Coordinates of C-alpha atoms and ligand atoms in Angstrom, one line a residue:
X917 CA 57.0 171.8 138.9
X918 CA 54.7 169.9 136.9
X919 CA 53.5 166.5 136.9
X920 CA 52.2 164.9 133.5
X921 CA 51.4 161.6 132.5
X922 CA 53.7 160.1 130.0
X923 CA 52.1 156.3 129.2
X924 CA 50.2 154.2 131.2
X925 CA 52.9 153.8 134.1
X926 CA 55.4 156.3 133.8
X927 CA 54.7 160.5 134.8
X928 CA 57.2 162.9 133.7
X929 CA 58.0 165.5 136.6
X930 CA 59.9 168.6 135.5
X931 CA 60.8 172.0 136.3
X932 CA 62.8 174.6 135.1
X933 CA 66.6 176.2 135.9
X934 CA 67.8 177.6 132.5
X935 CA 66.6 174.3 130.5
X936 CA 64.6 171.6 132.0
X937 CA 65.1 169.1 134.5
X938 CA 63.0 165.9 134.4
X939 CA 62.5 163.0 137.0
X940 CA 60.3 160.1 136.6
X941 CA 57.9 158.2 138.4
X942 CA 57.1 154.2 137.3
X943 CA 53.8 153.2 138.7
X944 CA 55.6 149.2 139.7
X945 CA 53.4 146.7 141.1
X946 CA 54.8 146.8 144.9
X947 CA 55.1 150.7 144.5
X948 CA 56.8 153.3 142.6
X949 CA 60.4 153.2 141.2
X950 CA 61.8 156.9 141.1
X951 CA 64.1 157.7 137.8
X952 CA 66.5 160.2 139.0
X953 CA 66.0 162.6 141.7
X954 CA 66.8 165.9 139.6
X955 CA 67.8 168.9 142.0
X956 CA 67.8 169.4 145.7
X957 CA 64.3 171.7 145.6
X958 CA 62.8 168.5 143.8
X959 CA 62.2 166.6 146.9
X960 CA 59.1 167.7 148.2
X961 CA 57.5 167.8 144.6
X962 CA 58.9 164.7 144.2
X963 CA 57.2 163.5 147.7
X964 CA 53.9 164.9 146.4
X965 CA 54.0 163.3 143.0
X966 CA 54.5 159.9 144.3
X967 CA 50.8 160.5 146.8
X968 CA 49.8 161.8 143.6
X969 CA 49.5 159.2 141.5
X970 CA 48.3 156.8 143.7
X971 CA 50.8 154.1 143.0
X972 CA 52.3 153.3 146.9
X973 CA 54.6 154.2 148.1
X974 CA 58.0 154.8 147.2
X975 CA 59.8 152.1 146.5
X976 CA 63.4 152.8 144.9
X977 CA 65.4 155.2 143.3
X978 CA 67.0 154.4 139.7
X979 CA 70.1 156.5 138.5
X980 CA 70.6 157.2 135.0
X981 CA 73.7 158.8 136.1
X982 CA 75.7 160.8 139.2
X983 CA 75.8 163.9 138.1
X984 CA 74.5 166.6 140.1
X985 CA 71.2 167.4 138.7
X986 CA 70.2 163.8 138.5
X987 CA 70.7 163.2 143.0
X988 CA 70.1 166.2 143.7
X989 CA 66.8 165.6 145.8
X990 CA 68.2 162.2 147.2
X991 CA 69.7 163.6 150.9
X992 CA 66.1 165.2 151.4
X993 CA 64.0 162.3 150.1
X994 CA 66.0 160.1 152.6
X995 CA 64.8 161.6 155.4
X996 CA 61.7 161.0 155.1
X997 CA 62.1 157.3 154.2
X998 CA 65.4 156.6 155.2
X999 CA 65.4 152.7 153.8
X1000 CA 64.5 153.8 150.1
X1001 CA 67.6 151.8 147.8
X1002 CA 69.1 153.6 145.5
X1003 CA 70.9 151.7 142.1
X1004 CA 73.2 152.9 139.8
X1005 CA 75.5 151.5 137.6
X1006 CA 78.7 150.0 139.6
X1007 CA 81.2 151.9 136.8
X1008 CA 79.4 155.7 137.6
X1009 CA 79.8 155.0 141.8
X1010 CA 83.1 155.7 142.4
X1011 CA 82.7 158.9 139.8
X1012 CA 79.4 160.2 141.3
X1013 CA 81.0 159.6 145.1
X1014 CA 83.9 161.7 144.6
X1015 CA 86.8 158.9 144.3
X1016 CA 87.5 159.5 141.2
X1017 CA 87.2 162.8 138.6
X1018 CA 84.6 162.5 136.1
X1019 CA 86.6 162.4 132.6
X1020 CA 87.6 166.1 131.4
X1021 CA 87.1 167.3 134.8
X1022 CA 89.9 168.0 137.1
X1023 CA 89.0 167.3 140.6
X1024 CA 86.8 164.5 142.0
X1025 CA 83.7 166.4 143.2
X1026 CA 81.1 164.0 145.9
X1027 CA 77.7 164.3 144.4
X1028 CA 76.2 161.3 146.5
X1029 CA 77.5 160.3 150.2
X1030 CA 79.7 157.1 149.9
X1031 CA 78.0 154.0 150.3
X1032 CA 74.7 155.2 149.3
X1033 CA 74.2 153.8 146.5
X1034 CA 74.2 150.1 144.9
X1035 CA 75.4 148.6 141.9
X1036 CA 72.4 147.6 139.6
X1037 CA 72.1 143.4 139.7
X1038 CA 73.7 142.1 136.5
X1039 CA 73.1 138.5 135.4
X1040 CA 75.9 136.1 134.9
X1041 CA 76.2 136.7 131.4
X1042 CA 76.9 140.5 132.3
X1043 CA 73.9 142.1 131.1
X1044 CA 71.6 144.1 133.7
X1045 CA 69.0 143.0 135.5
X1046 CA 65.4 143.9 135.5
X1047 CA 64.7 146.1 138.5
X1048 CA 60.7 147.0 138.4
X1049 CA 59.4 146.7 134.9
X1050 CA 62.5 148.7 133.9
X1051 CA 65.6 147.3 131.6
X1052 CA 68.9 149.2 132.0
X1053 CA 71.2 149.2 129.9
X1054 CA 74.6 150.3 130.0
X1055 CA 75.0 153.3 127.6
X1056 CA 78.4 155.1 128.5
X1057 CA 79.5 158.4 126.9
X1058 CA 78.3 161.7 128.7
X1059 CA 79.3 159.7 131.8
X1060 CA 81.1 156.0 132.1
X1061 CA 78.7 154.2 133.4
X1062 CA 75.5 156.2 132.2
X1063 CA 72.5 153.7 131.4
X1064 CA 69.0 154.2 130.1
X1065 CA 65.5 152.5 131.6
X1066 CA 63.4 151.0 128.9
X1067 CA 59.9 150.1 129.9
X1068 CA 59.0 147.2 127.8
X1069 CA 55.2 147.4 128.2
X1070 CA 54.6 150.9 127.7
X1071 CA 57.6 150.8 125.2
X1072 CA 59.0 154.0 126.4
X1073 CA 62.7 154.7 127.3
X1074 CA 63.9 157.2 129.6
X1075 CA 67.1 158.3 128.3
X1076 CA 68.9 160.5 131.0
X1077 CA 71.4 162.2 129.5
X1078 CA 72.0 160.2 126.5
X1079 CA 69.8 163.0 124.6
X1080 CA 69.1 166.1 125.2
X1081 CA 65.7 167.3 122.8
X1082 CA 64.0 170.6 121.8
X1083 CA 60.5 170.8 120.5
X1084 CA 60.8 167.1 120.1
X1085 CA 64.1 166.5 118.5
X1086 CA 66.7 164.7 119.7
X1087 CA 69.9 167.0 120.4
X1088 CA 73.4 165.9 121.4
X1089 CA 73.8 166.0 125.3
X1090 CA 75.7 169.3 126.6
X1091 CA 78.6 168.5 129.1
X1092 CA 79.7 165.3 127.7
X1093 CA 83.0 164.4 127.7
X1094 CA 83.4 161.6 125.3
X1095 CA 81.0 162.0 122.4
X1096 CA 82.3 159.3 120.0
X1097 CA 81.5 156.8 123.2
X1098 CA 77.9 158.7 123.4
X1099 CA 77.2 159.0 119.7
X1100 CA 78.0 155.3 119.6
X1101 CA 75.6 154.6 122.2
X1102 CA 72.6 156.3 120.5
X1103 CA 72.5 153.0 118.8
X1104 CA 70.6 151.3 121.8
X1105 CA 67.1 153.3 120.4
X1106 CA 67.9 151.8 117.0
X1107 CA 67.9 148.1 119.0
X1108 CA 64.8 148.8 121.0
X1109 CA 62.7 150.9 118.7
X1110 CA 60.6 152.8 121.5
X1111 CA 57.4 155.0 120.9
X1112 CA 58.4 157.3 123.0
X1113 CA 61.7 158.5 124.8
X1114 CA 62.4 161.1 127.3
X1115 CA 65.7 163.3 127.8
X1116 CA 66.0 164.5 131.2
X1117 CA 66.8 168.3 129.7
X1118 CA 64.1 168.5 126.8
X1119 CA 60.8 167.5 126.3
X1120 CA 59.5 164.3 125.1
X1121 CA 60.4 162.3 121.7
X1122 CA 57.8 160.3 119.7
X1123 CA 58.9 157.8 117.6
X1124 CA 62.9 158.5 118.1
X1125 CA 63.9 155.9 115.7
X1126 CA 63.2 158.1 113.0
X1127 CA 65.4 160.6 113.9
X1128 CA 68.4 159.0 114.0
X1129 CA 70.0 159.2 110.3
X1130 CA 69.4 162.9 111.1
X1131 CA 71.2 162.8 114.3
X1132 CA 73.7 160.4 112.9
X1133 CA 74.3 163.0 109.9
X1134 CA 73.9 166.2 112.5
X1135 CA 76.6 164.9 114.7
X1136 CA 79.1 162.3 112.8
X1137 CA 81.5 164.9 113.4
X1138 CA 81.5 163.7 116.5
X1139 CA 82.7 160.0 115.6
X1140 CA 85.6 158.1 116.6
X1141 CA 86.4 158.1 112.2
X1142 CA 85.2 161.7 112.2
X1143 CA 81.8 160.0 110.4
X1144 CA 83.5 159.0 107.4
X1145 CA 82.3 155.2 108.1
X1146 CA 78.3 155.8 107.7
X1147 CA 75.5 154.9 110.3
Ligands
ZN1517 ZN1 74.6 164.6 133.0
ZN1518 ZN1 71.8 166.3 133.2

């Protein structure tokens, strides 16, 4: 597992099971927000990372998603600090706690015990609240209620499984279901502009806004038109 700095709060933790899989830590002023929680074996790199960088303790976990490689490390990490809150989305819960199939899958599968998690805070006029120095927002597609974390400051957006990237190129996400819903929300990196994103399986991305008329013309296939109505 390796732990590497990514801007002046955020370190990418990653390792490796036939392509990568990336957690982030978010050095927050009462302690450290975790972004996902990757794989079961994660946990006590994950533990280590947060002593590491010498942030406090940790604080919360953030779910980009529920699917498995994103919670994996969660029954472990709980253990040890049993009163850790984890957020996700209130329209991925029921999918990632087994009530209900995630679309194009068959059966319901229980990635995270019931009740676990809660509902990121949304503010009356529906949008999500800031939790941390972190803005989600909602960015459905490769799973219904799959949102990114954009850290204004460092002006960095960890992107879950909105992306996946090779040698620093944005790549449609494997295992997604709807992909005119996920191609349509690529549009959120347009709207924020980053310097930087990260895709959970991939490296990192500089400057992803100028990618996109590349993706949009690599993947418009992929549109609810079939791409014939441009960017
Ligand atoms: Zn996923
Ligand atoms: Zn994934």
């Amino acid at each position: 597992m390796k732990l590497t700095s990514v801007s002046d709060h955020i370190w990418r933790l990653q390792t490796w099971l036939v392509f990568p899989i990336t957690v982030w830590l978010v050095a927050d002023e009462d302690g450290v927000t975790l972004v996902d929680a990757g794989l079961p074996t994660m946990a006590r790199g994950i533990r280590k990372a947060v002593d590491a960088i010498g942030a406090g303790p940790l604080q919360r976990i953030v779910l980009t998603h529920g699917h498995s490689d994103h919670v994996g490390a969660i029954p472990r990490l709980m253990k040890e600090v049993p009163n850790v809150p984890v957020f996700a989305h209130r329209l991925e819960i029921p999918y990632a706690e087994g009530e209900l199939p995630y679309p194009g899958r068959k059966k319901a599968v229980t990635f995270l015990a019931k009740g676990l998690a809660q509902p990121l805070a949304e503010e009356a006029d529906g949008r999500l609240a800031r939790i941390g120095q972190l803005q989600p927002y909602l960015t459905p597609g490769h799973a219904p209620g799959h949102v990114v974390y954009y850290h204004e400051q460092d002006r960095v957006m960890l992107a879950g499984d909105l992306f996946n990237a090779k040698r620093g190129q944005l790549r449609f996400p494997l295992f997604t279901f709807d992909k005119a819903q996920a191609l349509q929300s690529r549009r959120i990196v347009q709207e924020l502009t980053p310097v930087h994103l990260e895709a959970c399986h991939g490296g990192p991305v500089a400057r992803p806004t100028e990618q996109m008329d590349a993706y949009w013309q690599a993947n418009a296939r992929f549109a609810a038109d079939g791409g014939r109505v441009s960017i």
